[in-house]
Amino acid sequence: MQGKKGVNQDAMIVWENFCSRDDTIFCGVFDGHGPYGHLVAKRVRDLLPVKLGADMGTDKGRETPASNMEGNTNEVGLPVNPERKETTTSVAAEQDREYPEIFTTFRTSFLRAFHIMDRDLKLHKNIDCFFSGTTAVAVLKQGHNLIIGNLGDSRAILGTRNEDGQLIAVQLTVDLKPNIPSEAQRIRQRRGRIFALPEEPEVARVWLPKYNSPGLAMARAFGDFCLKEYGLISMPEVSCHRVTEKDEFIVLATDGVWDVLSNTEVVSIISRATSRASAARFLVESANRAWRTSCPTEHWSICRCG
């Protein structure tokens, strides 16, 4: 969705036969923000899957254990955040034990690819990422294994059947916003400030220590280098899911959808579609109608769906 900003800052990708494997597909949704957010989102869309695929194809990427992502730096030069243990969910730890080889291997590749992507953005000469950035929610499906990497407040949900055969929504990611206690603790420990504007009391935002700028509504993102010293990080939360016969579809979308439609509403909308193209169209149209209802004085237009 896009409003008065005018420029569509969203980007998406569906890459079948990823890494030249018939059983592998990569999907990603990226929501840019800031003056050059549209350029950042497109850059990440174009290069993140390439970097992930390159790491998956190297022995070094496969042999580096995920535990090496913690500490000050590891042997591959990745910065490690001391708060990683606090922000990693118990679900991820459980998945480590359940899928020790698959999950640990792919999580390492996701962490490395996201780190290298952010580093490359910082060095890019033609895109100013100081006050611009993007979220990212990416899903890699290989066989029956789903690996989900999430950065920011875009979201992935699963449409699946419960024991009674009813179609339900299962959220696969956490919206990584500044109001999450562990995220807020990290930001404040690094002197970043968190507060909401009077006109949006429900939206916590991240600000520089001495200036009321930029007011970022997420706790993790690519780019936004003005805040990287003050608690904003580009390390994704990575989780996995084993696909079963009860699972029917996955939806990746930006907050333009989730701000106005619930997970249950999205699953209901998708279930009525007869094809992937019509499912995406129905969802965008429903979100557009919801935005017009909630903000009747705003000018909203439909962005692309795929």
PDB file of C-alpha atoms in Angstrom:
ATOM      1  CA  MET A   1       0.000   0.000   0.000  1.00  0.00           C
ATOM      2  CA  GLN A   2       1.087   3.566  -0.501  1.00  0.00           C
ATOM      3  CA  GLY A   3      -0.439   6.830   0.601  1.00  0.00           C
ATOM      4  CA  LYS A   4       0.454  10.476   0.173  1.00  0.00           C
ATOM      5  CA  LYS A   5       4.142   9.645  -0.194  1.00  0.00           C
ATOM      6  CA  GLY A   6       3.440   8.950  -3.862  1.00  0.00           C
ATOM      7  CA  VAL A   7       6.475   6.734  -4.477  1.00  0.00           C
ATOM      8  CA  ASN A   8       5.884   3.006  -4.082  1.00  0.00           C
ATOM      9  CA  GLN A   9       8.631   1.866  -1.715  1.00  0.00           C
ATOM     10  CA  ASP A  10       7.723  -1.829  -1.635  1.00  0.00           C
ATOM     11  CA  ALA A  11       9.615  -4.560  -3.467  1.00  0.00           C
ATOM     12  CA  MET A  12       9.119  -8.311  -3.716  1.00  0.00           C
ATOM     13  CA  ILE A  13      10.664 -11.377  -5.281  1.00  0.00           C
ATOM     14  CA  VAL A  14       9.710 -14.981  -5.992  1.00  0.00           C
ATOM     15  CA  TRP A  15      12.688 -17.058  -7.169  1.00  0.00           C
ATOM     16  CA  GLU A  16      11.834 -20.612  -8.144  1.00  0.00           C
ATOM     17  CA  ASN A  17      14.561 -23.227  -8.650  1.00  0.00           C
ATOM     18  CA  PHE A  18      16.670 -21.221  -6.206  1.00  0.00           C
ATOM     19  CA  CYS A  19      20.328 -22.304  -6.211  1.00  0.00           C
ATOM     20  CA  SER A  20      19.468 -24.400  -9.295  1.00  0.00           C
ATOM     21  CA  ARG A  21      17.449 -26.812  -7.142  1.00  0.00           C
ATOM     22  CA  ASP A  22      14.016 -27.959  -8.275  1.00  0.00           C
ATOM     23  CA  ASP A  23      12.841 -28.337  -4.672  1.00  0.00           C
ATOM     24  CA  THR A  24      13.892 -24.846  -3.527  1.00  0.00           C
ATOM     25  CA  ILE A  25      12.135 -21.484  -3.737  1.00  0.00           C
ATOM     26  CA  PHE A  26      13.020 -18.087  -2.259  1.00  0.00           C
ATOM     27  CA  CYS A  27      10.388 -15.428  -1.559  1.00  0.00           C
ATOM     28  CA  GLY A  28      10.882 -11.997  -0.054  1.00  0.00           C
ATOM     29  CA  VAL A  29       8.984  -8.789   0.686  1.00  0.00           C
ATOM     30  CA  PHE A  30      10.774  -5.512   1.405  1.00  0.00           C
ATOM     31  CA  ASP A  31       9.189  -2.291   2.684  1.00  0.00           C
ATOM     32  CA  GLY A  32      11.375   0.763   2.122  1.00  0.00           C
ATOM     33  CA  HIS A  33      11.207   3.969   4.153  1.00  0.00           C
ATOM     34  CA  GLY A  34      12.910   7.339   4.118  1.00  0.00           C
ATOM     35  CA  PRO A  35      13.821   9.555   1.144  1.00  0.00           C
ATOM     36  CA  TYR A  36      15.505   6.724  -0.775  1.00  0.00           C
ATOM     37  CA  GLY A  37      13.652   3.780   0.713  1.00  0.00           C
ATOM     38  CA  HIS A  38      12.410   2.648  -2.691  1.00  0.00           C
ATOM     39  CA  LEU A  39      16.008   2.338  -3.901  1.00  0.00           C
ATOM     40  CA  VAL A  40      17.112   0.492  -0.773  1.00  0.00           C
ATOM     41  CA  ALA A  41      14.225  -1.972  -1.017  1.00  0.00           C
ATOM     42  CA  LYS A  42      14.966  -2.721  -4.670  1.00  0.00           C
ATOM     43  CA  ARG A  43      18.670  -3.104  -3.961  1.00  0.00           C
ATOM     44  CA  VAL A  44      18.019  -5.601  -1.174  1.00  0.00           C
ATOM     45  CA  ARG A  45      15.486  -7.455  -3.316  1.00  0.00           C
ATOM     46  CA  ASP A  46      18.055  -7.830  -6.087  1.00  0.00           C
ATOM     47  CA  LEU A  47      21.089  -8.768  -3.987  1.00  0.00           C
ATOM     48  CA  LEU A  48      19.986 -10.466  -0.753  1.00  0.00           C
ATOM     49  CA  PRO A  49      18.928 -13.735  -2.432  1.00  0.00           C
ATOM     50  CA  VAL A  50      22.151 -13.749  -4.443  1.00  0.00           C
ATOM     51  CA  LYS A  51      24.219 -13.368  -1.279  1.00  0.00           C
ATOM     52  CA  LEU A  52      22.193 -16.044   0.499  1.00  0.00           C
ATOM     53  CA  GLY A  53      22.564 -18.441  -2.406  1.00  0.00           C
ATOM     54  CA  ALA A  54      26.301 -17.802  -2.609  1.00  0.00           C
ATOM     55  CA  ASP A  55      26.726 -18.551   1.087  1.00  0.00           C
ATOM     56  CA  MET A  56      24.630 -21.715   0.867  1.00  0.00           C
ATOM     57  CA  GLY A  57      26.870 -22.892  -1.938  1.00  0.00           C
ATOM     58  CA  THR A  58      30.121 -22.567   0.010  1.00  0.00           C
ATOM     59  CA  ASP A  59      31.564 -25.085   2.423  1.00  0.00           C
ATOM     60  CA  LYS A  60      32.574 -22.269   4.753  1.00  0.00           C
ATOM     61  CA  GLY A  61      28.993 -21.088   5.031  1.00  0.00           C
ATOM     62  CA  ARG A  62      27.808 -24.602   5.794  1.00  0.00           C
ATOM     63  CA  GLU A  63      30.492 -25.389   8.340  1.00  0.00           C
ATOM     64  CA  THR A  64      30.290 -22.218  10.420  1.00  0.00           C
ATOM     65  CA  PRO A  65      28.098 -23.010  13.440  1.00  0.00           C
ATOM     66  CA  ALA A  66      25.385 -20.557  14.431  1.00  0.00           C
ATOM     67  CA  SER A  67      26.905 -20.293  17.882  1.00  0.00           C
ATOM     68  CA  ASN A  68      29.775 -18.339  16.350  1.00  0.00           C
ATOM     69  CA  MET A  69      27.346 -15.469  15.742  1.00  0.00           C
ATOM     70  CA  GLU A  70      27.639 -14.515  19.421  1.00  0.00           C
ATOM     71  CA  GLY A  71      30.434 -12.633  21.173  1.00  0.00           C
ATOM     72  CA  ASN A  72      32.264  -9.548  19.905  1.00  0.00           C
ATOM     73  CA  THR A  73      33.245 -10.909  16.494  1.00  0.00           C
ATOM     74  CA  ASN A  74      33.607 -14.400  15.103  1.00  0.00           C
ATOM     75  CA  GLU A  75      36.199 -15.911  12.807  1.00  0.00           C
ATOM     76  CA  VAL A  76      34.360 -14.789   9.670  1.00  0.00           C
ATOM     77  CA  GLY A  77      34.229 -11.159  10.757  1.00  0.00           C
ATOM     78  CA  LEU A  78      30.554 -10.980  11.676  1.00  0.00           C
ATOM     79  CA  PRO A  79      29.813  -8.511  14.448  1.00  0.00           C
ATOM     80  CA  VAL A  80      28.087 -10.265  17.273  1.00  0.00           C
ATOM     81  CA  ASN A  81      25.592  -8.537  19.460  1.00  0.00           C
ATOM     82  CA  PRO A  82      25.784  -9.317  23.169  1.00  0.00           C
ATOM     83  CA  GLU A  83      22.006  -8.953  23.322  1.00  0.00           C
ATOM     84  CA  ARG A  84      21.505 -11.782  20.819  1.00  0.00           C
ATOM     85  CA  LYS A  85      20.704 -14.266  23.579  1.00  0.00           C
ATOM     86  CA  GLU A  86      18.042 -11.913  24.917  1.00  0.00           C
ATOM     87  CA  THR A  87      16.321 -11.327  21.589  1.00  0.00           C
ATOM     88  CA  THR A  88      16.449 -14.908  20.327  1.00  0.00           C
ATOM     89  CA  THR A  89      13.186 -16.647  21.155  1.00  0.00           C
ATOM     90  CA  SER A  90      12.907 -19.956  22.957  1.00  0.00           C
ATOM     91  CA  VAL A  91      11.221 -21.268  19.812  1.00  0.00           C
ATOM     92  CA  ALA A  92      14.470 -20.843  17.892  1.00  0.00           C
ATOM     93  CA  ALA A  93      16.372 -22.672  20.613  1.00  0.00           C
ATOM     94  CA  GLU A  94      13.868 -25.515  20.470  1.00  0.00           C
ATOM     95  CA  GLN A  95      14.191 -25.628  16.689  1.00  0.00           C
ATOM     96  CA  ASP A  96      17.957 -25.852  17.081  1.00  0.00           C
ATOM     97  CA  ARG A  97      17.495 -29.055  19.049  1.00  0.00           C
ATOM     98  CA  GLU A  98      14.821 -30.488  16.759  1.00  0.00           C
ATOM     99  CA  TYR A  99      16.595 -29.727  13.469  1.00  0.00           C
ATOM    100  CA  PRO A 100      20.244 -29.341  14.548  1.00  0.00           C
ATOM    101  CA  GLU A 101      21.808 -29.755  11.109  1.00  0.00           C
ATOM    102  CA  ILE A 102      19.214 -28.171   8.831  1.00  0.00           C
ATOM    103  CA  PHE A 103      18.252 -25.197  10.964  1.00  0.00           C
ATOM    104  CA  THR A 104      21.726 -24.357  12.242  1.00  0.00           C
ATOM    105  CA  THR A 105      23.140 -24.475   8.724  1.00  0.00           C
ATOM    106  CA  PHE A 106      20.499 -22.287   7.129  1.00  0.00           C
ATOM    107  CA  ARG A 107      20.338 -19.868  10.050  1.00  0.00           C
ATOM    108  CA  THR A 108      24.072 -19.284   9.715  1.00  0.00           C
ATOM    109  CA  SER A 109      23.644 -18.527   6.010  1.00  0.00           C
ATOM    110  CA  PHE A 110      20.765 -16.122   6.695  1.00  0.00           C
ATOM    111  CA  LEU A 111      22.722 -14.278   9.390  1.00  0.00           C
ATOM    112  CA  ARG A 112      25.771 -13.957   7.172  1.00  0.00           C
ATOM    113  CA  ALA A 113      23.815 -12.843   4.095  1.00  0.00           C
ATOM    114  CA  PHE A 114      21.907 -10.161   6.026  1.00  0.00           C
ATOM    115  CA  HIS A 115      25.130  -8.854   7.577  1.00  0.00           C
ATOM    116  CA  ILE A 116      26.924  -8.658   4.222  1.00  0.00           C
ATOM    117  CA  MET A 117      23.894  -7.007   2.612  1.00  0.00           C
ATOM    118  CA  ASP A 118      23.830  -4.253   5.223  1.00  0.00           C
ATOM    119  CA  ARG A 119      27.579  -3.751   4.952  1.00  0.00           C
ATOM    120  CA  ASP A 120      27.294  -3.380   1.179  1.00  0.00           C
ATOM    121  CA  LEU A 121      24.520  -0.803   1.560  1.00  0.00           C
ATOM    122  CA  LYS A 122      26.759   1.258   3.816  1.00  0.00           C
ATOM    123  CA  LEU A 123      29.483   1.233   1.177  1.00  0.00           C
ATOM    124  CA  HIS A 124      27.168   1.954  -1.756  1.00  0.00           C
ATOM    125  CA  LYS A 125      28.130   5.220  -3.451  1.00  0.00           C
ATOM    126  CA  ASN A 126      24.861   5.956  -5.258  1.00  0.00           C
ATOM    127  CA  ILE A 127      22.237   5.230  -2.583  1.00  0.00           C
ATOM    128  CA  ASP A 128      22.209   7.384   0.545  1.00  0.00           C
ATOM    129  CA  CYS A 129      21.132   4.995   3.308  1.00  0.00           C
ATOM    130  CA  PHE A 130      21.841   7.311   6.249  1.00  0.00           C
ATOM    131  CA  PHE A 131      18.159   8.174   6.758  1.00  0.00           C
ATOM    132  CA  SER A 132      16.687   5.496   4.467  1.00  0.00           C
ATOM    133  CA  GLY A 133      16.255   1.759   4.833  1.00  0.00           C
ATOM    134  CA  THR A 134      13.976  -1.222   4.388  1.00  0.00           C
ATOM    135  CA  THR A 135      12.393  -4.091   6.252  1.00  0.00           C
ATOM    136  CA  ALA A 136      12.768  -7.648   4.992  1.00  0.00           C
ATOM    137  CA  VAL A 137      10.825 -10.843   5.474  1.00  0.00           C
ATOM    138  CA  ALA A 138      12.272 -13.722   3.479  1.00  0.00           C
ATOM    139  CA  VAL A 139      11.259 -17.364   3.241  1.00  0.00           C
ATOM    140  CA  LEU A 140      13.369 -20.182   1.851  1.00  0.00           C
ATOM    141  CA  LYS A 141      11.502 -23.416   1.149  1.00  0.00           C
ATOM    142  CA  GLN A 142      13.624 -26.472   0.449  1.00  0.00           C
ATOM    143  CA  GLY A 143      11.653 -29.675   0.303  1.00  0.00           C
ATOM    144  CA  HIS A 144       9.512 -29.752   3.427  1.00  0.00           C
ATOM    145  CA  ASN A 145      11.676 -27.256   5.301  1.00  0.00           C
ATOM    146  CA  LEU A 146      10.800 -23.571   5.649  1.00  0.00           C
ATOM    147  CA  ILE A 147      13.436 -21.138   6.891  1.00  0.00           C
ATOM    148  CA  ILE A 148      12.129 -17.662   7.701  1.00  0.00           C
ATOM    149  CA  GLY A 149      14.321 -14.587   8.157  1.00  0.00           C
ATOM    150  CA  ASN A 150      12.656 -11.452   9.493  1.00  0.00           C
ATOM    151  CA  LEU A 151      13.922  -7.895   9.872  1.00  0.00           C
ATOM    152  CA  GLY A 152      11.485  -5.167  10.903  1.00  0.00           C
ATOM    153  CA  ASP A 153       7.695  -5.113  10.925  1.00  0.00           C
ATOM    154  CA  SER A 154       6.743  -6.961   7.754  1.00  0.00           C
ATOM    155  CA  ARG A 155       5.188 -10.344   8.514  1.00  0.00           C
ATOM    156  CA  ALA A 156       4.826 -13.951   7.375  1.00  0.00           C
ATOM    157  CA  ILE A 157       1.811 -16.081   8.270  1.00  0.00           C
ATOM    158  CA  LEU A 158       0.838 -19.667   7.499  1.00  0.00           C
ATOM    159  CA  GLY A 159      -2.600 -20.868   6.464  1.00  0.00           C
ATOM    160  CA  THR A 160      -3.006 -24.360   7.915  1.00  0.00           C
ATOM    161  CA  ARG A 161      -5.681 -26.790   9.080  1.00  0.00           C
ATOM    162  CA  ASN A 162      -6.225 -27.520  12.755  1.00  0.00           C
ATOM    163  CA  GLU A 163      -7.275 -30.873  14.213  1.00  0.00           C
ATOM    164  CA  ASP A 164     -10.902 -30.108  13.343  1.00  0.00           C
ATOM    165  CA  GLY A 165     -10.030 -29.378   9.726  1.00  0.00           C
ATOM    166  CA  GLN A 166     -10.652 -25.659  10.067  1.00  0.00           C
ATOM    167  CA  LEU A 167      -8.353 -23.267   8.214  1.00  0.00           C
ATOM    168  CA  ILE A 168      -6.489 -21.095  10.727  1.00  0.00           C
ATOM    169  CA  ALA A 169      -3.687 -18.537  10.694  1.00  0.00           C
ATOM    170  CA  VAL A 170      -0.332 -19.193  12.348  1.00  0.00           C
ATOM    171  CA  GLN A 171       2.043 -16.235  12.570  1.00  0.00           C
ATOM    172  CA  LEU A 172       5.576 -17.285  11.607  1.00  0.00           C
ATOM    173  CA  THR A 173       7.371 -14.048  12.529  1.00  0.00           C
ATOM    174  CA  VAL A 174       7.394 -11.433  15.267  1.00  0.00           C
ATOM    175  CA  ASP A 175       6.850  -7.768  14.375  1.00  0.00           C
ATOM    176  CA  LEU A 176      10.203  -6.393  15.541  1.00  0.00           C
ATOM    177  CA  LYS A 177       9.084  -3.010  16.835  1.00  0.00           C
ATOM    178  CA  PRO A 178      10.533  -0.738  19.557  1.00  0.00           C
ATOM    179  CA  ASN A 179       7.710  -1.627  21.957  1.00  0.00           C
ATOM    180  CA  ILE A 180       9.068  -5.163  22.422  1.00  0.00           C
ATOM    181  CA  PRO A 181      10.869  -5.099  25.809  1.00  0.00           C
ATOM    182  CA  SER A 182      14.055  -6.838  24.630  1.00  0.00           C
ATOM    183  CA  GLU A 183      14.298  -4.577  21.583  1.00  0.00           C
ATOM    184  CA  ALA A 184      13.664  -1.453  23.673  1.00  0.00           C
ATOM    185  CA  GLN A 185      16.296  -2.518  26.200  1.00  0.00           C
ATOM    186  CA  ARG A 186      18.947  -2.887  23.498  1.00  0.00           C
ATOM    187  CA  ILE A 187      18.114   0.483  21.938  1.00  0.00           C
ATOM    188  CA  ARG A 188      18.133   2.354  25.250  1.00  0.00           C
ATOM    189  CA  GLN A 189      21.366   0.681  26.344  1.00  0.00           C
ATOM    190  CA  ARG A 190      22.959   2.203  23.252  1.00  0.00           C
ATOM    191  CA  ARG A 191      21.516   5.661  23.996  1.00  0.00           C
ATOM    192  CA  GLY A 192      18.735   5.538  21.427  1.00  0.00           C
ATOM    193  CA  ARG A 193      15.436   7.060  22.532  1.00  0.00           C
ATOM    194  CA  ILE A 194      11.965   5.559  22.184  1.00  0.00           C
ATOM    195  CA  PHE A 195       8.742   7.528  22.351  1.00  0.00           C
ATOM    196  CA  ALA A 196       5.508   7.990  20.426  1.00  0.00           C
ATOM    197  CA  LEU A 197       4.256  11.185  18.843  1.00  0.00           C
ATOM    198  CA  PRO A 198       1.144  12.810  20.364  1.00  0.00           C
ATOM    199  CA  GLU A 199      -0.837  12.248  17.180  1.00  0.00           C
ATOM    200  CA  GLU A 200       0.180   8.547  17.116  1.00  0.00           C
ATOM    201  CA  PRO A 201       0.337   7.489  20.777  1.00  0.00           C
ATOM    202  CA  GLU A 202       0.163   3.803  19.863  1.00  0.00           C
ATOM    203  CA  VAL A 203       3.258   3.862  17.586  1.00  0.00           C
ATOM    204  CA  ALA A 204       6.597   3.669  19.425  1.00  0.00           C
ATOM    205  CA  ARG A 205       9.453   5.154  17.398  1.00  0.00           C
ATOM    206  CA  VAL A 206      13.256   5.199  17.601  1.00  0.00           C
ATOM    207  CA  TRP A 207      15.026   8.568  17.797  1.00  0.00           C
ATOM    208  CA  LEU A 208      18.590   9.843  17.940  1.00  0.00           C
ATOM    209  CA  PRO A 209      19.949  10.707  21.418  1.00  0.00           C
ATOM    210  CA  LYS A 210      19.859  14.487  20.967  1.00  0.00           C
ATOM    211  CA  TYR A 211      17.571  15.076  17.998  1.00  0.00           C
ATOM    212  CA  ASN A 212      13.920  14.273  17.322  1.00  0.00           C
ATOM    213  CA  SER A 213      14.841  12.364  14.191  1.00  0.00           C
ATOM    214  CA  PRO A 214      14.259  10.049  12.354  1.00  0.00           C
ATOM    215  CA  GLY A 215      11.407   8.443  14.341  1.00  0.00           C
ATOM    216  CA  LEU A 216      11.732   4.914  12.965  1.00  0.00           C
ATOM    217  CA  ALA A 217       8.768   2.658  13.768  1.00  0.00           C
ATOM    218  CA  MET A 218      10.820  -0.551  13.813  1.00  0.00           C
ATOM    219  CA  ALA A 219      13.708  -1.901  15.879  1.00  0.00           C
ATOM    220  CA  ARG A 220      15.605  -3.654  13.073  1.00  0.00           C
ATOM    221  CA  ALA A 221      16.187  -2.700   9.452  1.00  0.00           C
ATOM    222  CA  PHE A 222      18.612  -2.623   6.575  1.00  0.00           C
ATOM    223  CA  GLY A 223      20.174   0.819   6.150  1.00  0.00           C
ATOM    224  CA  ASP A 224      19.182   3.687   8.475  1.00  0.00           C
ATOM    225  CA  PHE A 225      22.835   4.079   9.418  1.00  0.00           C
ATOM    226  CA  CYS A 226      22.094   7.181  11.474  1.00  0.00           C
ATOM    227  CA  LEU A 227      20.675   4.795  14.100  1.00  0.00           C
ATOM    228  CA  LYS A 228      23.062   1.854  13.844  1.00  0.00           C
ATOM    229  CA  GLU A 229      25.196   3.206  16.704  1.00  0.00           C
ATOM    230  CA  TYR A 230      22.100   3.613  18.860  1.00  0.00           C
ATOM    231  CA  GLY A 231      20.533   0.164  18.932  1.00  0.00           C
ATOM    232  CA  LEU A 232      19.072  -0.406  15.475  1.00  0.00           C
ATOM    233  CA  ILE A 233      20.446  -3.681  14.080  1.00  0.00           C
ATOM    234  CA  SER A 234      20.275  -5.605  10.808  1.00  0.00           C
ATOM    235  CA  MET A 235      20.449  -9.065  12.400  1.00  0.00           C
ATOM    236  CA  PRO A 236      17.306 -11.018  11.478  1.00  0.00           C
ATOM    237  CA  GLU A 237      15.295 -13.319  13.662  1.00  0.00           C
ATOM    238  CA  VAL A 238      15.527 -16.704  11.936  1.00  0.00           C
ATOM    239  CA  SER A 239      13.093 -19.548  12.519  1.00  0.00           C
ATOM    240  CA  CYS A 240      12.060 -22.751  10.785  1.00  0.00           C
ATOM    241  CA  HIS A 241       8.911 -24.730  10.137  1.00  0.00           C
ATOM    242  CA  ARG A 242       8.418 -28.270   8.874  1.00  0.00           C
ATOM    243  CA  VAL A 243       5.725 -28.290   6.184  1.00  0.00           C
ATOM    244  CA  THR A 244       2.981 -30.893   6.650  1.00  0.00           C
ATOM    245  CA  GLU A 245      -0.046 -31.941   4.633  1.00  0.00           C
ATOM    246  CA  LYS A 246      -2.166 -29.593   6.769  1.00  0.00           C
ATOM    247  CA  ASP A 247      -0.281 -26.489   5.576  1.00  0.00           C
ATOM    248  CA  GLU A 248      -1.887 -24.796   2.568  1.00  0.00           C
ATOM    249  CA  PHE A 249      -0.182 -21.449   1.906  1.00  0.00           C
ATOM    250  CA  ILE A 250       2.114 -18.727   3.232  1.00  0.00           C
ATOM    251  CA  VAL A 251       1.480 -14.982   3.027  1.00  0.00           C
ATOM    252  CA  LEU A 252       4.289 -12.414   3.125  1.00  0.00           C
ATOM    253  CA  ALA A 253       3.185  -8.793   3.360  1.00  0.00           C
ATOM    254  CA  THR A 254       4.211  -5.379   4.651  1.00  0.00           C
ATOM    255  CA  ASP A 255       2.508  -3.394   7.392  1.00  0.00           C
ATOM    256  CA  GLY A 256       0.290  -1.833   4.733  1.00  0.00           C
ATOM    257  CA  VAL A 257      -1.710  -5.054   5.045  1.00  0.00           C
ATOM    258  CA  TRP A 258      -1.198  -5.960   8.702  1.00  0.00           C
ATOM    259  CA  ASP A 259      -2.093  -2.491  10.008  1.00  0.00           C
ATOM    260  CA  VAL A 260      -5.665  -2.893   8.772  1.00  0.00           C
ATOM    261  CA  LEU A 261      -6.275  -6.650   8.425  1.00  0.00           C
ATOM    262  CA  SER A 262      -5.845  -9.371  11.034  1.00  0.00           C
ATOM    263  CA  ASN A 263      -4.072 -12.664  10.365  1.00  0.00           C
ATOM    264  CA  THR A 264      -7.431 -14.445  10.438  1.00  0.00           C
ATOM    265  CA  GLU A 265      -8.945 -11.997   7.951  1.00  0.00           C
ATOM    266  CA  VAL A 266      -6.009 -12.448   5.574  1.00  0.00           C
ATOM    267  CA  VAL A 267      -6.285 -16.248   5.674  1.00  0.00           C
ATOM    268  CA  SER A 268     -10.022 -16.005   5.021  1.00  0.00           C
ATOM    269  CA  ILE A 269      -9.452 -13.713   2.028  1.00  0.00           C
ATOM    270  CA  ILE A 270      -6.763 -15.950   0.523  1.00  0.00           C
ATOM    271  CA  SER A 271      -8.841 -19.106   1.008  1.00  0.00           C
ATOM    272  CA  ARG A 272     -11.549 -17.742  -1.305  1.00  0.00           C
ATOM    273  CA  ALA A 273      -9.143 -17.247  -4.215  1.00  0.00           C
ATOM    274  CA  THR A 274      -8.750 -19.736  -7.056  1.00  0.00           C
ATOM    275  CA  SER A 275      -5.171 -18.819  -8.011  1.00  0.00           C
ATOM    276  CA  ARG A 276      -2.088 -17.146  -6.565  1.00  0.00           C
ATOM    277  CA  ALA A 277      -2.609 -14.077  -8.757  1.00  0.00           C
ATOM    278  CA  SER A 278      -6.224 -13.637  -7.696  1.00  0.00           C
ATOM    279  CA  ALA A 279      -5.273 -14.240  -4.046  1.00  0.00           C
ATOM    280  CA  ALA A 280      -2.772 -11.390  -4.154  1.00  0.00           C
ATOM    281  CA  ARG A 281      -5.273  -9.142  -5.928  1.00  0.00           C
ATOM    282  CA  PHE A 282      -8.066  -9.901  -3.444  1.00  0.00           C
ATOM    283  CA  LEU A 283      -5.749  -9.178  -0.529  1.00  0.00           C
ATOM    284  CA  VAL A 284      -4.561  -5.842  -1.897  1.00  0.00           C
ATOM    285  CA  GLU A 285      -8.123  -4.788  -2.717  1.00  0.00           C
ATOM    286  CA  SER A 286      -9.299  -5.734   0.777  1.00  0.00           C
ATOM    287  CA  ALA A 287      -6.461  -3.821   2.407  1.00  0.00           C
ATOM    288  CA  ASN A 288      -7.178  -0.830   0.187  1.00  0.00           C
ATOM    289  CA  ARG A 289     -10.843  -0.816   1.230  1.00  0.00           C
ATOM    290  CA  ALA A 290      -9.861  -1.124   4.892  1.00  0.00           C
ATOM    291  CA  TRP A 291      -7.491   1.840   4.575  1.00  0.00           C
ATOM    292  CA  ARG A 292     -10.195   3.950   2.926  1.00  0.00           C
ATOM    293  CA  THR A 293     -12.555   3.128   5.779  1.00  0.00           C
ATOM    294  CA  SER A 294     -10.049   3.830   8.550  1.00  0.00           C
ATOM    295  CA  CYS A 295      -8.557   6.937   6.878  1.00  0.00           C
ATOM    296  CA  PRO A 296     -11.308   8.390   4.643  1.00  0.00           C
ATOM    297  CA  THR A 297      -9.536  11.749   4.235  1.00  0.00           C
ATOM    298  CA  GLU A 298      -6.312  10.168   2.964  1.00  0.00           C
ATOM    299  CA  HIS A 299      -5.569   9.355  -0.667  1.00  0.00           C
ATOM    300  CA  TRP A 300      -4.710   5.661  -0.918  1.00  0.00           C
ATOM    301  CA  SER A 301      -3.768   3.757  -4.028  1.00  0.00           C
ATOM    302  CA  ILE A 302      -3.080   0.105  -4.662  1.00  0.00           C
ATOM    303  CA  CYS A 303       0.529  -0.920  -5.103  1.00  0.00           C
ATOM    304  CA  ARG A 304       1.678  -3.965  -7.038  1.00  0.00           C
ATOM    305  CA  CYS A 305       0.891  -7.494  -6.027  1.00  0.00           C
ATOM    306  CA  GLY A 306       2.586 -10.642  -7.208  1.00  0.00           C
TER     307      GLY A 306
END
